Coordinates of C-alpha atoms in Angstrom, one line a residue:
M1 CA 173.2 18.0 53.8
D2 CA 171.3 18.0 50.5
N3 CA 168.4 18.9 52.7
D4 CA 170.3 22.4 53.8
N5 CA 170.7 23.2 50.7
N6 CA 167.6 22.7 49.3
S7 CA 166.0 25.1 51.7
T8 CA 167.4 28.5 50.1
T9 CA 165.8 28.5 47.2
S10 CA 166.8 32.1 45.4
H11 CA 162.5 32.3 45.8
D12 CA 162.8 31.7 49.5
E13 CA 160.2 34.5 50.7
S14 CA 161.9 35.8 54.0
L15 CA 165.0 37.2 51.6
V16 CA 165.7 40.7 51.1
Y17 CA 169.4 41.1 50.1
S18 CA 171.3 39.7 47.5
T19 CA 174.5 40.5 46.3
S20 CA 173.6 39.4 43.2
Q21 CA 170.8 41.2 42.5
G22 CA 170.5 44.1 44.9
R23 CA 167.3 44.7 47.1
I24 CA 164.9 42.1 46.5
K25 CA 161.0 43.4 46.6
H26 CA 158.2 41.2 47.6
S27 CA 155.4 41.5 45.3
T28 CA 152.2 42.2 48.3
T29 CA 148.7 42.3 47.8
E30 CA 145.8 44.4 50.2
A31 CA 143.0 43.2 51.4
I32 CA 140.2 45.0 50.6
T33 CA 137.3 45.1 52.9
A34 CA 133.5 44.6 51.0
S35 CA 131.4 48.0 51.5
D36 CA 128.0 46.9 52.4
G37 CA 127.5 49.8 51.0
F38 CA 126.5 52.5 53.1
A39 CA 129.3 54.6 54.1
K40 CA 129.9 55.0 58.1
V41 CA 130.1 58.6 59.7
R42 CA 130.9 58.6 63.2
R43 CA 132.5 61.5 65.8
E44 CA 135.2 60.5 68.3
T45 CA 137.1 61.9 70.4
K46 CA 139.0 58.3 72.6
G47 CA 142.6 58.3 72.7
R48 CA 142.8 62.3 71.1
K49 CA 143.1 64.3 74.6
G50 CA 139.4 64.8 73.7
K51 CA 139.3 66.6 70.2
G52 CA 137.1 65.2 67.9
V53 CA 137.4 63.9 65.1
V54 CA 134.7 62.2 62.7
T55 CA 135.8 58.7 61.2
I56 CA 134.7 57.6 58.0
T57 CA 134.8 53.5 57.7
G58 CA 133.0 50.9 55.1
L59 CA 134.4 52.5 51.8
G60 CA 135.3 49.7 50.3
L61 CA 138.1 51.1 48.1
D62 CA 141.6 50.9 47.9
N63 CA 144.1 53.4 49.6
K64 CA 145.1 55.3 46.9
A65 CA 141.2 55.6 46.1
L66 CA 140.9 56.2 50.4
K67 CA 143.6 58.9 49.7
E68 CA 141.8 60.9 47.3
L69 CA 138.9 60.8 48.6
A70 CA 140.1 62.1 51.9
K71 CA 141.4 65.1 50.2
K72 CA 138.7 66.1 49.0
L73 CA 136.6 65.8 52.3
K74 CA 139.0 68.1 54.0
K75 CA 139.7 70.5 51.0
T76 CA 135.8 70.7 51.4
C77 CA 135.9 71.4 55.6
G78 CA 138.7 73.2 55.9
T79 CA 140.8 71.2 58.3
G80 CA 143.4 68.5 58.0
G81 CA 142.7 64.8 58.6
S82 CA 144.2 61.6 57.7
V83 CA 144.2 58.2 56.5
V84 CA 144.5 55.1 59.0
G85 CA 144.2 51.9 57.2
E86 CA 140.6 51.6 55.9
V87 CA 139.8 54.6 57.6
I88 CA 139.0 58.2 56.7
E89 CA 139.7 61.1 59.5
V90 CA 138.5 63.8 59.7
Q91 CA 139.3 66.7 62.5
G92 CA 136.4 68.4 63.9
D93 CA 132.6 68.0 63.6
K94 CA 131.8 68.8 59.8
R95 CA 129.4 65.4 59.5
E96 CA 127.1 67.6 57.5
E97 CA 129.9 68.5 55.6
I98 CA 130.8 65.3 54.9
K99 CA 127.2 63.9 54.7
L100 CA 126.9 66.0 51.2
V101 CA 130.5 65.1 49.8
L102 CA 130.0 60.8 50.6
E103 CA 126.1 61.8 48.7
K104 CA 127.7 63.4 45.6
N105 CA 130.8 60.3 45.5
G106 CA 127.5 58.0 45.3
F107 CA 127.7 56.5 49.0
K108 CA 125.0 56.2 51.2
V109 CA 125.8 57.6 54.7
K110 CA 124.6 56.2 58.4
F111 CA 126.0 58.0 61.2
I112 CA 126.4 55.5 63.8
G113 CA 126.7 56.3 67.6
G114 CA 125.7 59.9 68.5

């Protein structure tokens, strides 16, 4: 019986709510994929009903920095877009404008695909 009591401690990772403490937040650390020095720019249409987007990968930035860079890119291109995981997606085919913005921010740009 003592084994059952020891398995439910206050440091249990699966615990999300306690009546004495309320909601329990667990610290989460995001693993950022390291950059190889090149920002990879690719035009994609797959899974988007033929609509083209430009995806930028390999930046090696955290989520907050990715969102700030995506905001700059969208404003410069005058289009919409989003951040999905570690990938920035910008609507339309604006590869040259994206290249200029990335180079101003210190990235080397490599076009991937056709």
